[in-house]
């Protein structure tokens, strides 16, 4: 994998984590996860990338594929042991620099029509263009950026949400223990002064 692909992957991974907030969150962390095998996840993601490339009149360069399955990590670094995973898949597709903005706008319209929410969009020179989208039927996160010249390529990336492998039991993640606040000592009640009356007020 080339230096530029590794750099692009690092940025995409960070953006994906920020966009998804991790796989487990404080709210609803034990909600049922979608079930999908790694092979099916890989197939679905690659099919989506192929379609995106086709929409802008190109094909993905299979030699540039950078694919990673990862254990799902929660917002606060929680790790489960039930096999849940996500997938990041980065690939480049040849597109002339003169067509970068046209291709970007085409992808935006296509994704919006498919139920994706655009969270970032910018046209301009190759250094400036970007597209971030999340949604669709599988809640994928999509990122599009440009390779440095003279490569004349767009980087297309998809990151999945957490999936549970078929036949696995979803582990219930416990909430962190509540913080123990120090309890102030309660002073003992004052003893009544000695006198000619009884210590029992009802006596």
mmCIF file with all atom_site columns, C-alpha atoms in Angstrom:
data_model
loop_
_atom_site.group_PDB
_atom_site.id
_atom_site.type_symbol
_atom_site.label_atom_id
_atom_site.label_alt_id
_atom_site.label_comp_id
_atom_site.label_asym_id
_atom_site.label_entity_id
_atom_site.label_seq_id
_atom_site.pdbx_PDB_ins_code
_atom_site.Cartn_x
_atom_site.Cartn_y
_atom_site.Cartn_z
_atom_site.occupancy
_atom_site.B_iso_or_equiv
_atom_site.pdbx_formal_charge
_atom_site.auth_seq_id
_atom_site.auth_comp_id
_atom_site.auth_asym_id
_atom_site.auth_atom_id
_atom_site.pdbx_PDB_model_num
ATOM 1   C CA . UNK A 1 1   ? 0.000   0.000   0.000   1.00 0.00 ? 1   UNK A CA 1
ATOM 2   C CA . UNK A 1 2   ? 1.416   3.406   -0.947  1.00 0.00 ? 2   UNK A CA 1
ATOM 3   C CA . UNK A 1 3   ? 2.104   6.301   1.437   1.00 0.00 ? 3   UNK A CA 1
ATOM 4   C CA . UNK A 1 4   ? -0.769  8.330   -0.023  1.00 0.00 ? 4   UNK A CA 1
ATOM 5   C CA . UNK A 1 5   ? -3.212  5.457   0.454   1.00 0.00 ? 5   UNK A CA 1
ATOM 6   C CA . UNK A 1 6   ? -2.097  4.976   4.067   1.00 0.00 ? 6   UNK A CA 1
ATOM 7   C CA . UNK A 1 7   ? -2.505  8.682   4.744   1.00 0.00 ? 7   UNK A CA 1
ATOM 8   C CA . UNK A 1 8   ? -5.950  8.692   3.148   1.00 0.00 ? 8   UNK A CA 1
ATOM 9   C CA . UNK A 1 9   ? -6.934  5.604   5.163   1.00 0.00 ? 9   UNK A CA 1
ATOM 10  C CA . UNK A 1 10  ? -5.867  7.244   8.440   1.00 0.00 ? 10  UNK A CA 1
ATOM 11  C CA . UNK A 1 11  ? -7.955  10.324  7.702   1.00 0.00 ? 11  UNK A CA 1
ATOM 12  C CA . UNK A 1 12  ? -10.949 8.261   6.617   1.00 0.00 ? 12  UNK A CA 1
ATOM 13  C CA . UNK A 1 13  ? -10.761 6.075   9.730   1.00 0.00 ? 13  UNK A CA 1
ATOM 14  C CA . UNK A 1 14  ? -10.693 9.118   11.999  1.00 0.00 ? 14  UNK A CA 1
ATOM 15  C CA . UNK A 1 15  ? -13.594 10.740  10.156  1.00 0.00 ? 15  UNK A CA 1
ATOM 16  C CA . UNK A 1 16  ? -15.599 7.556   10.302  1.00 0.00 ? 16  UNK A CA 1
ATOM 17  C CA . UNK A 1 17  ? -15.132 7.202   14.056  1.00 0.00 ? 17  UNK A CA 1
ATOM 18  C CA . UNK A 1 18  ? -16.110 10.816  14.575  1.00 0.00 ? 18  UNK A CA 1
ATOM 19  C CA . UNK A 1 19  ? -19.125 10.432  12.337  1.00 0.00 ? 19  UNK A CA 1
ATOM 20  C CA . UNK A 1 20  ? -20.380 7.226   13.881  1.00 0.00 ? 20  UNK A CA 1
ATOM 21  C CA . UNK A 1 21  ? -19.340 7.899   17.456  1.00 0.00 ? 21  UNK A CA 1
ATOM 22  C CA . UNK A 1 22  ? -17.936 4.363   17.689  1.00 0.00 ? 22  UNK A CA 1
ATOM 23  C CA . UNK A 1 23  ? -19.952 1.181   17.709  1.00 0.00 ? 23  UNK A CA 1
ATOM 24  C CA . UNK A 1 24  ? -21.027 1.274   21.322  1.00 0.00 ? 24  UNK A CA 1
ATOM 25  C CA . UNK A 1 25  ? -22.294 4.454   22.877  1.00 0.00 ? 25  UNK A CA 1
ATOM 26  C CA . UNK A 1 26  ? -23.495 5.442   26.318  1.00 0.00 ? 26  UNK A CA 1
ATOM 27  C CA . UNK A 1 27  ? -27.088 5.587   25.072  1.00 0.00 ? 27  UNK A CA 1
ATOM 28  C CA . UNK A 1 28  ? -28.532 2.437   23.571  1.00 0.00 ? 28  UNK A CA 1
ATOM 29  C CA . UNK A 1 29  ? -25.237 0.535   23.702  1.00 0.00 ? 29  UNK A CA 1
ATOM 30  C CA . UNK A 1 30  ? -27.122 -2.745  24.052  1.00 0.00 ? 30  UNK A CA 1
ATOM 31  C CA . UNK A 1 31  ? -29.551 -2.143  21.212  1.00 0.00 ? 31  UNK A CA 1
ATOM 32  C CA . UNK A 1 32  ? -29.585 -5.128  18.807  1.00 0.00 ? 32  UNK A CA 1
ATOM 33  C CA . UNK A 1 33  ? -26.854 -4.837  16.166  1.00 0.00 ? 33  UNK A CA 1
ATOM 34  C CA . UNK A 1 34  ? -27.502 -5.674  12.500  1.00 0.00 ? 34  UNK A CA 1
ATOM 35  C CA . UNK A 1 35  ? -26.380 -9.189  11.562  1.00 0.00 ? 35  UNK A CA 1
ATOM 36  C CA . UNK A 1 36  ? -24.025 -9.700  8.623   1.00 0.00 ? 36  UNK A CA 1
ATOM 37  C CA . UNK A 1 37  ? -21.075 -11.949 7.872   1.00 0.00 ? 37  UNK A CA 1
ATOM 38  C CA . UNK A 1 38  ? -17.710 -10.480 6.974   1.00 0.00 ? 38  UNK A CA 1
ATOM 39  C CA . UNK A 1 39  ? -17.980 -11.886 3.461   1.00 0.00 ? 39  UNK A CA 1
ATOM 40  C CA . UNK A 1 40  ? -21.407 -10.315 2.959   1.00 0.00 ? 40  UNK A CA 1
ATOM 41  C CA . UNK A 1 41  ? -20.229 -6.988  4.370   1.00 0.00 ? 41  UNK A CA 1
ATOM 42  C CA . UNK A 1 42  ? -17.238 -7.009  2.023   1.00 0.00 ? 42  UNK A CA 1
ATOM 43  C CA . UNK A 1 43  ? -19.442 -7.894  -0.952  1.00 0.00 ? 43  UNK A CA 1
ATOM 44  C CA . UNK A 1 44  ? -21.987 -5.151  -0.184  1.00 0.00 ? 44  UNK A CA 1
ATOM 45  C CA . UNK A 1 45  ? -19.337 -2.481  0.321   1.00 0.00 ? 45  UNK A CA 1
ATOM 46  C CA . UNK A 1 46  ? -17.463 -3.348  -2.855  1.00 0.00 ? 46  UNK A CA 1
ATOM 47  C CA . UNK A 1 47  ? -20.713 -3.424  -4.828  1.00 0.00 ? 47  UNK A CA 1
ATOM 48  C CA . UNK A 1 48  ? -21.527 0.073   -3.554  1.00 0.00 ? 48  UNK A CA 1
ATOM 49  C CA . UNK A 1 49  ? -18.079 1.384   -4.471  1.00 0.00 ? 49  UNK A CA 1
ATOM 50  C CA . UNK A 1 50  ? -18.365 -0.124  -7.943  1.00 0.00 ? 50  UNK A CA 1
ATOM 51  C CA . UNK A 1 51  ? -21.728 1.587   -8.418  1.00 0.00 ? 51  UNK A CA 1
ATOM 52  C CA . UNK A 1 52  ? -20.367 4.955   -7.246  1.00 0.00 ? 52  UNK A CA 1
ATOM 53  C CA . UNK A 1 53  ? -17.486 4.657   -9.676  1.00 0.00 ? 53  UNK A CA 1
ATOM 54  C CA . UNK A 1 54  ? -19.863 3.714   -12.478 1.00 0.00 ? 54  UNK A CA 1
ATOM 55  C CA . UNK A 1 55  ? -22.024 6.761   -11.710 1.00 0.00 ? 55  UNK A CA 1
ATOM 56  C CA . UNK A 1 56  ? -19.077 9.050   -12.485 1.00 0.00 ? 56  UNK A CA 1
ATOM 57  C CA . UNK A 1 57  ? -18.019 7.157   -15.584 1.00 0.00 ? 57  UNK A CA 1
ATOM 58  C CA . UNK A 1 58  ? -15.073 5.197   -14.242 1.00 0.00 ? 58  UNK A CA 1
ATOM 59  C CA . UNK A 1 59  ? -14.123 1.947   -12.523 1.00 0.00 ? 59  UNK A CA 1
ATOM 60  C CA . UNK A 1 60  ? -12.290 1.298   -9.269  1.00 0.00 ? 60  UNK A CA 1
ATOM 61  C CA . UNK A 1 61  ? -8.612  0.394   -9.431  1.00 0.00 ? 61  UNK A CA 1
ATOM 62  C CA . UNK A 1 62  ? -8.479  -2.961  -7.639  1.00 0.00 ? 62  UNK A CA 1
ATOM 63  C CA . UNK A 1 63  ? -4.732  -2.584  -7.122  1.00 0.00 ? 63  UNK A CA 1
ATOM 64  C CA . UNK A 1 64  ? -5.388  0.283   -4.703  1.00 0.00 ? 64  UNK A CA 1
ATOM 65  C CA . UNK A 1 65  ? -7.774  -1.579  -2.398  1.00 0.00 ? 65  UNK A CA 1
ATOM 66  C CA . UNK A 1 66  ? -7.083  -1.085  1.317   1.00 0.00 ? 66  UNK A CA 1
ATOM 67  C CA . UNK A 1 67  ? -9.572  -3.147  3.329   1.00 0.00 ? 67  UNK A CA 1
ATOM 68  C CA . UNK A 1 68  ? -9.617  -3.647  7.104   1.00 0.00 ? 68  UNK A CA 1
ATOM 69  C CA . UNK A 1 69  ? -11.945 -5.583  9.422   1.00 0.00 ? 69  UNK A CA 1
ATOM 70  C CA . UNK A 1 70  ? -11.761 -4.247  12.975  1.00 0.00 ? 70  UNK A CA 1
ATOM 71  C CA . UNK A 1 71  ? -13.205 -5.130  16.361  1.00 0.00 ? 71  UNK A CA 1
ATOM 72  C CA . UNK A 1 72  ? -15.844 -2.578  17.266  1.00 0.00 ? 72  UNK A CA 1
ATOM 73  C CA . UNK A 1 73  ? -14.624 -0.062  19.795  1.00 0.00 ? 73  UNK A CA 1
ATOM 74  C CA . UNK A 1 74  ? -17.009 2.022   21.849  1.00 0.00 ? 74  UNK A CA 1
ATOM 75  C CA . UNK A 1 75  ? -17.060 5.734   22.482  1.00 0.00 ? 75  UNK A CA 1
ATOM 76  C CA . UNK A 1 76  ? -15.022 5.312   25.643  1.00 0.00 ? 76  UNK A CA 1
ATOM 77  C CA . UNK A 1 77  ? -12.803 2.520   24.338  1.00 0.00 ? 77  UNK A CA 1
ATOM 78  C CA . UNK A 1 78  ? -15.130 -0.347  25.303  1.00 0.00 ? 78  UNK A CA 1
ATOM 79  C CA . UNK A 1 79  ? -14.348 -3.675  23.655  1.00 0.00 ? 79  UNK A CA 1
ATOM 80  C CA . UNK A 1 80  ? -16.793 -6.583  23.523  1.00 0.00 ? 80  UNK A CA 1
ATOM 81  C CA . UNK A 1 81  ? -15.907 -10.244 23.045  1.00 0.00 ? 81  UNK A CA 1
ATOM 82  C CA . UNK A 1 82  ? -18.818 -11.427 20.898  1.00 0.00 ? 82  UNK A CA 1
ATOM 83  C CA . UNK A 1 83  ? -17.254 -11.063 17.452  1.00 0.00 ? 83  UNK A CA 1
ATOM 84  C CA . UNK A 1 84  ? -18.866 -7.773  16.442  1.00 0.00 ? 84  UNK A CA 1
ATOM 85  C CA . UNK A 1 85  ? -16.901 -5.970  13.737  1.00 0.00 ? 85  UNK A CA 1
ATOM 86  C CA . UNK A 1 86  ? -16.867 -3.112  11.307  1.00 0.00 ? 86  UNK A CA 1
ATOM 87  C CA . UNK A 1 87  ? -15.201 -2.777  7.929   1.00 0.00 ? 87  UNK A CA 1
ATOM 88  C CA . UNK A 1 88  ? -13.340 0.084   6.277   1.00 0.00 ? 88  UNK A CA 1
ATOM 89  C CA . UNK A 1 89  ? -12.746 -0.182  2.528   1.00 0.00 ? 89  UNK A CA 1
ATOM 90  C CA . UNK A 1 90  ? -10.744 2.399   0.583   1.00 0.00 ? 90  UNK A CA 1
ATOM 91  C CA . UNK A 1 91  ? -10.101 2.380   -3.146  1.00 0.00 ? 91  UNK A CA 1
ATOM 92  C CA . UNK A 1 92  ? -9.088  4.855   -5.842  1.00 0.00 ? 92  UNK A CA 1
ATOM 93  C CA . UNK A 1 93  ? -10.767 5.430   -9.188  1.00 0.00 ? 93  UNK A CA 1
ATOM 94  C CA . UNK A 1 94  ? -9.250  7.243   -12.198 1.00 0.00 ? 94  UNK A CA 1
ATOM 95  C CA . UNK A 1 95  ? -10.908 10.641  -12.758 1.00 0.00 ? 95  UNK A CA 1
ATOM 96  C CA . UNK A 1 96  ? -9.263  13.591  -14.587 1.00 0.00 ? 96  UNK A CA 1
ATOM 97  C CA . UNK A 1 97  ? -8.710  16.591  -12.328 1.00 0.00 ? 97  UNK A CA 1
ATOM 98  C CA . UNK A 1 98  ? -10.801 18.717  -14.688 1.00 0.00 ? 98  UNK A CA 1
ATOM 99  C CA . UNK A 1 99  ? -13.793 16.507  -13.797 1.00 0.00 ? 99  UNK A CA 1
ATOM 100 C CA . UNK A 1 100 ? -13.350 16.362  -10.014 1.00 0.00 ? 100 UNK A CA 1
ATOM 101 C CA . UNK A 1 101 ? -16.096 18.855  -9.178  1.00 0.00 ? 101 UNK A CA 1
ATOM 102 C CA . UNK A 1 102 ? -18.514 17.441  -11.736 1.00 0.00 ? 102 UNK A CA 1
ATOM 103 C CA . UNK A 1 103 ? -17.976 13.938  -10.350 1.00 0.00 ? 103 UNK A CA 1
ATOM 104 C CA . UNK A 1 104 ? -18.391 15.175  -6.793  1.00 0.00 ? 104 UNK A CA 1
ATOM 105 C CA . UNK A 1 105 ? -21.720 16.860  -7.576  1.00 0.00 ? 105 UNK A CA 1
ATOM 106 C CA . UNK A 1 106 ? -22.934 13.744  -9.398  1.00 0.00 ? 106 UNK A CA 1
ATOM 107 C CA . UNK A 1 107 ? -22.155 11.589  -6.360  1.00 0.00 ? 107 UNK A CA 1
ATOM 108 C CA . UNK A 1 108 ? -23.852 14.028  -4.016  1.00 0.00 ? 108 UNK A CA 1
ATOM 109 C CA . UNK A 1 109 ? -27.081 13.950  -5.988  1.00 0.00 ? 109 UNK A CA 1
ATOM 110 C CA . UNK A 1 110 ? -26.949 10.160  -6.290  1.00 0.00 ? 110 UNK A CA 1
ATOM 111 C CA . UNK A 1 111 ? -26.383 9.654   -2.555  1.00 0.00 ? 111 UNK A CA 1
ATOM 112 C CA . UNK A 1 112 ? -29.073 12.125  -1.525  1.00 0.00 ? 112 UNK A CA 1
ATOM 113 C CA . UNK A 1 113 ? -31.535 10.321  -3.800  1.00 0.00 ? 113 UNK A CA 1
ATOM 114 C CA . UNK A 1 114 ? -30.541 7.067   -2.060  1.00 0.00 ? 114 UNK A CA 1
ATOM 115 C CA . UNK A 1 115 ? -31.386 8.372   1.409   1.00 0.00 ? 115 UNK A CA 1
ATOM 116 C CA . UNK A 1 116 ? -27.910 9.476   2.515   1.00 0.00 ? 116 UNK A CA 1
ATOM 117 C CA . UNK A 1 117 ? -27.416 12.590  4.627   1.00 0.00 ? 117 UNK A CA 1
ATOM 118 C CA . UNK A 1 118 ? -24.599 14.820  3.388   1.00 0.00 ? 118 UNK A CA 1
ATOM 119 C CA . UNK A 1 119 ? -22.543 15.946  6.386   1.00 0.00 ? 119 UNK A CA 1
ATOM 120 C CA . UNK A 1 120 ? -19.729 17.585  4.421   1.00 0.00 ? 120 UNK A CA 1
ATOM 121 C CA . UNK A 1 121 ? -19.397 18.878  0.881   1.00 0.00 ? 121 UNK A CA 1
ATOM 122 C CA . UNK A 1 122 ? -16.873 21.180  -0.732  1.00 0.00 ? 122 UNK A CA 1
ATOM 123 C CA . UNK A 1 123 ? -15.893 21.847  -4.343  1.00 0.00 ? 123 UNK A CA 1
ATOM 124 C CA . UNK A 1 124 ? -12.728 23.569  -5.513  1.00 0.00 ? 124 UNK A CA 1
ATOM 125 C CA . UNK A 1 125 ? -9.161  22.595  -6.289  1.00 0.00 ? 125 UNK A CA 1
ATOM 126 C CA . UNK A 1 126 ? -7.947  19.054  -5.675  1.00 0.00 ? 126 UNK A CA 1
ATOM 127 C CA . UNK A 1 127 ? -6.761  19.994  -2.162  1.00 0.00 ? 127 UNK A CA 1
ATOM 128 C CA . UNK A 1 128 ? -10.200 21.286  -1.218  1.00 0.00 ? 128 UNK A CA 1
ATOM 129 C CA . UNK A 1 129 ? -12.787 18.868  -2.534  1.00 0.00 ? 129 UNK A CA 1
ATOM 130 C CA . UNK A 1 130 ? -14.535 16.497  -0.167  1.00 0.00 ? 130 UNK A CA 1
ATOM 131 C CA . UNK A 1 131 ? -17.798 14.675  0.299   1.00 0.00 ? 131 UNK A CA 1
ATOM 132 C CA . UNK A 1 132 ? -19.008 12.958  3.488   1.00 0.00 ? 132 UNK A CA 1
ATOM 133 C CA . UNK A 1 133 ? -22.301 11.092  3.561   1.00 0.00 ? 133 UNK A CA 1
ATOM 134 C CA . UNK A 1 134 ? -24.004 8.634   5.883   1.00 0.00 ? 134 UNK A CA 1
ATOM 135 C CA . UNK A 1 135 ? -27.179 6.597   5.596   1.00 0.00 ? 135 UNK A CA 1
ATOM 136 C CA . UNK A 1 136 ? -28.797 4.396   3.008   1.00 0.00 ? 136 UNK A CA 1
ATOM 137 C CA . UNK A 1 137 ? -30.366 1.089   3.956   1.00 0.00 ? 137 UNK A CA 1
ATOM 138 C CA . UNK A 1 138 ? -27.191 -0.094  5.737   1.00 0.00 ? 138 UNK A CA 1
ATOM 139 C CA . UNK A 1 139 ? -26.150 3.179   7.419   1.00 0.00 ? 139 UNK A CA 1
ATOM 140 C CA . UNK A 1 140 ? -22.769 3.234   5.685   1.00 0.00 ? 140 UNK A CA 1
ATOM 141 C CA . UNK A 1 141 ? -20.391 6.200   5.989   1.00 0.00 ? 141 UNK A CA 1
ATOM 142 C CA . UNK A 1 142 ? -18.988 7.331   2.628   1.00 0.00 ? 142 UNK A CA 1
ATOM 143 C CA . UNK A 1 143 ? -16.021 9.618   2.062   1.00 0.00 ? 143 UNK A CA 1
ATOM 144 C CA . UNK A 1 144 ? -14.732 11.023  -1.237  1.00 0.00 ? 144 UNK A CA 1
ATOM 145 C CA . UNK A 1 145 ? -11.507 13.002  -1.648  1.00 0.00 ? 145 UNK A CA 1
ATOM 146 C CA . UNK A 1 146 ? -8.891  13.647  -4.314  1.00 0.00 ? 146 UNK A CA 1
ATOM 147 C CA . UNK A 1 147 ? -5.471  12.109  -4.768  1.00 0.00 ? 147 UNK A CA 1
ATOM 148 C CA . UNK A 1 148 ? -2.537  14.451  -5.197  1.00 0.00 ? 148 UNK A CA 1
ATOM 149 C CA . UNK A 1 149 ? -1.474  15.302  -8.750  1.00 0.00 ? 149 UNK A CA 1
ATOM 150 C CA . UNK A 1 150 ? -0.361  13.889  -11.086 1.00 0.00 ? 150 UNK A CA 1
ATOM 151 C CA . UNK A 1 151 ? -2.457  10.878  -10.145 1.00 0.00 ? 151 UNK A CA 1
ATOM 152 C CA . UNK A 1 152 ? -5.844  12.084  -11.456 1.00 0.00 ? 152 UNK A CA 1
ATOM 153 C CA . UNK A 1 153 ? -7.780  9.841   -9.068  1.00 0.00 ? 153 UNK A CA 1
ATOM 154 C CA . UNK A 1 154 ? -10.567 10.135  -6.554  1.00 0.00 ? 154 UNK A CA 1
ATOM 155 C CA . UNK A 1 155 ? -10.351 8.217   -3.274  1.00 0.00 ? 155 UNK A CA 1
ATOM 156 C CA . UNK A 1 156 ? -13.649 6.480   -2.484  1.00 0.00 ? 156 UNK A CA 1
ATOM 157 C CA . UNK A 1 157 ? -14.134 5.038   0.980   1.00 0.00 ? 157 UNK A CA 1
ATOM 158 C CA . UNK A 1 158 ? -16.908 3.196   2.812   1.00 0.00 ? 158 UNK A CA 1
ATOM 159 C CA . UNK A 1 159 ? -17.001 2.409   6.525   1.00 0.00 ? 159 UNK A CA 1
ATOM 160 C CA . UNK A 1 160 ? -19.728 0.169   7.908   1.00 0.00 ? 160 UNK A CA 1
ATOM 161 C CA . UNK A 1 161 ? -21.476 0.311   11.269  1.00 0.00 ? 161 UNK A CA 1
ATOM 162 C CA . UNK A 1 162 ? -20.989 -2.543  13.736  1.00 0.00 ? 162 UNK A CA 1
ATOM 163 C CA . UNK A 1 163 ? -22.257 -5.905  12.546  1.00 0.00 ? 163 UNK A CA 1
ATOM 164 C CA . UNK A 1 164 ? -22.849 -9.094  14.516  1.00 0.00 ? 164 UNK A CA 1
ATOM 165 C CA . UNK A 1 165 ? -21.723 -12.294 12.775  1.00 0.00 ? 165 UNK A CA 1
ATOM 166 C CA . UNK A 1 166 ? -24.573 -14.761 12.118  1.00 0.00 ? 166 UNK A CA 1
ATOM 167 C CA . UNK A 1 167 ? -25.136 -17.258 14.926  1.00 0.00 ? 167 UNK A CA 1
ATOM 168 C CA . UNK A 1 168 ? -23.341 -15.182 17.575  1.00 0.00 ? 168 UNK A CA 1
ATOM 169 C CA . UNK A 1 169 ? -24.972 -14.046 20.808  1.00 0.00 ? 169 UNK A CA 1
ATOM 170 C CA . UNK A 1 170 ? -24.707 -10.314 21.382  1.00 0.00 ? 170 UNK A CA 1
ATOM 171 C CA . UNK A 1 171 ? -22.906 -9.534  24.606  1.00 0.00 ? 171 UNK A CA 1
ATOM 172 C CA . UNK A 1 172 ? -24.604 -7.051  26.890  1.00 0.00 ? 172 UNK A CA 1
ATOM 173 C CA . UNK A 1 173 ? -22.204 -4.265  27.731  1.00 0.00 ? 173 UNK A CA 1
ATOM 174 C CA . UNK A 1 174 ? -22.452 -3.100  31.322  1.00 0.00 ? 174 UNK A CA 1
ATOM 175 C CA . UNK A 1 175 ? -22.625 0.565   32.162  1.00 0.00 ? 175 UNK A CA 1
ATOM 176 C CA . UNK A 1 176 ? -19.656 1.894   34.105  1.00 0.00 ? 176 UNK A CA 1
ATOM 177 C CA . UNK A 1 177 ? -19.982 1.724   37.883  1.00 0.00 ? 177 UNK A CA 1
ATOM 178 C CA . UNK A 1 178 ? -21.334 4.943   39.378  1.00 0.00 ? 178 UNK A CA 1
ATOM 179 C CA . UNK A 1 179 ? -18.774 7.190   40.959  1.00 0.00 ? 179 UNK A CA 1
ATOM 180 C CA . UNK A 1 180 ? -18.728 6.934   44.739  1.00 0.00 ? 180 UNK A CA 1
ATOM 181 C CA . UNK A 1 181 ? -18.998 10.357  46.300  1.00 0.00 ? 181 UNK A CA 1
ATOM 182 C CA . UNK A 1 182 ? -17.540 10.797  49.812  1.00 0.00 ? 182 UNK A CA 1
ATOM 183 C CA . UNK A 1 183 ? -20.213 10.863  52.497  1.00 0.00 ? 183 UNK A CA 1
ATOM 184 C CA . UNK A 1 184 ? -19.844 13.510  55.172  1.00 0.00 ? 184 UNK A CA 1
ATOM 185 C CA . UNK A 1 185 ? -19.832 12.202  58.739  1.00 0.00 ? 185 UNK A CA 1
ATOM 186 C CA . UNK A 1 186 ? -23.062 12.910  60.622  1.00 0.00 ? 186 UNK A CA 1
ATOM 187 C CA . UNK A 1 187 ? -22.386 14.175  64.153  1.00 0.00 ? 187 UNK A CA 1
ATOM 188 C CA . UNK A 1 188 ? -23.932 12.184  66.995  1.00 0.00 ? 188 UNK A CA 1
ATOM 189 C CA . UNK A 1 189 ? -26.935 13.827  68.673  1.00 0.00 ? 189 UNK A CA 1
ATOM 190 C CA . UNK A 1 190 ? -26.130 15.831  71.758  1.00 0.00 ? 190 UNK A CA 1
ATOM 191 C CA . UNK A 1 191 ? -26.818 14.096  75.070  1.00 0.00 ? 191 UNK A CA 1
ATOM 192 C CA . UNK A 1 192 ? -29.381 15.783  77.376  1.00 0.00 ? 192 UNK A CA 1
ATOM 193 C CA . UNK A 1 193 ? -27.926 17.576  80.365  1.00 0.00 ? 193 UNK A CA 1
ATOM 194 C CA . UNK A 1 194 ? -28.207 15.889  83.771  1.00 0.00 ? 194 UNK A CA 1
ATOM 195 C CA . UNK A 1 195 ? -31.207 17.123  85.823  1.00 0.00 ? 195 UNK A CA 1
ATOM 196 C CA . UNK A 1 196 ? -33.899 16.108  88.305  1.00 0.00 ? 196 UNK A CA 1
ATOM 197 C CA . UNK A 1 197 ? -36.250 14.974  85.515  1.00 0.00 ? 197 UNK A CA 1
ATOM 198 C CA . UNK A 1 198 ? -36.362 11.623  83.801  1.00 0.00 ? 198 UNK A CA 1
ATOM 199 C CA . UNK A 1 199 ? -34.347 11.114  80.543  1.00 0.00 ? 199 UNK A CA 1
ATOM 200 C CA . UNK A 1 200 ? -37.552 9.631   79.078  1.00 0.00 ? 200 UNK A CA 1
ATOM 201 C CA . UNK A 1 201 ? -39.815 12.519  78.035  1.00 0.00 ? 201 UNK A CA 1
ATOM 202 C CA . UNK A 1 202 ? -42.835 10.218  78.295  1.00 0.00 ? 202 UNK A CA 1
ATOM 203 C CA . UNK A 1 203 ? -41.834 8.828   81.641  1.00 0.00 ? 203 UNK A CA 1
#
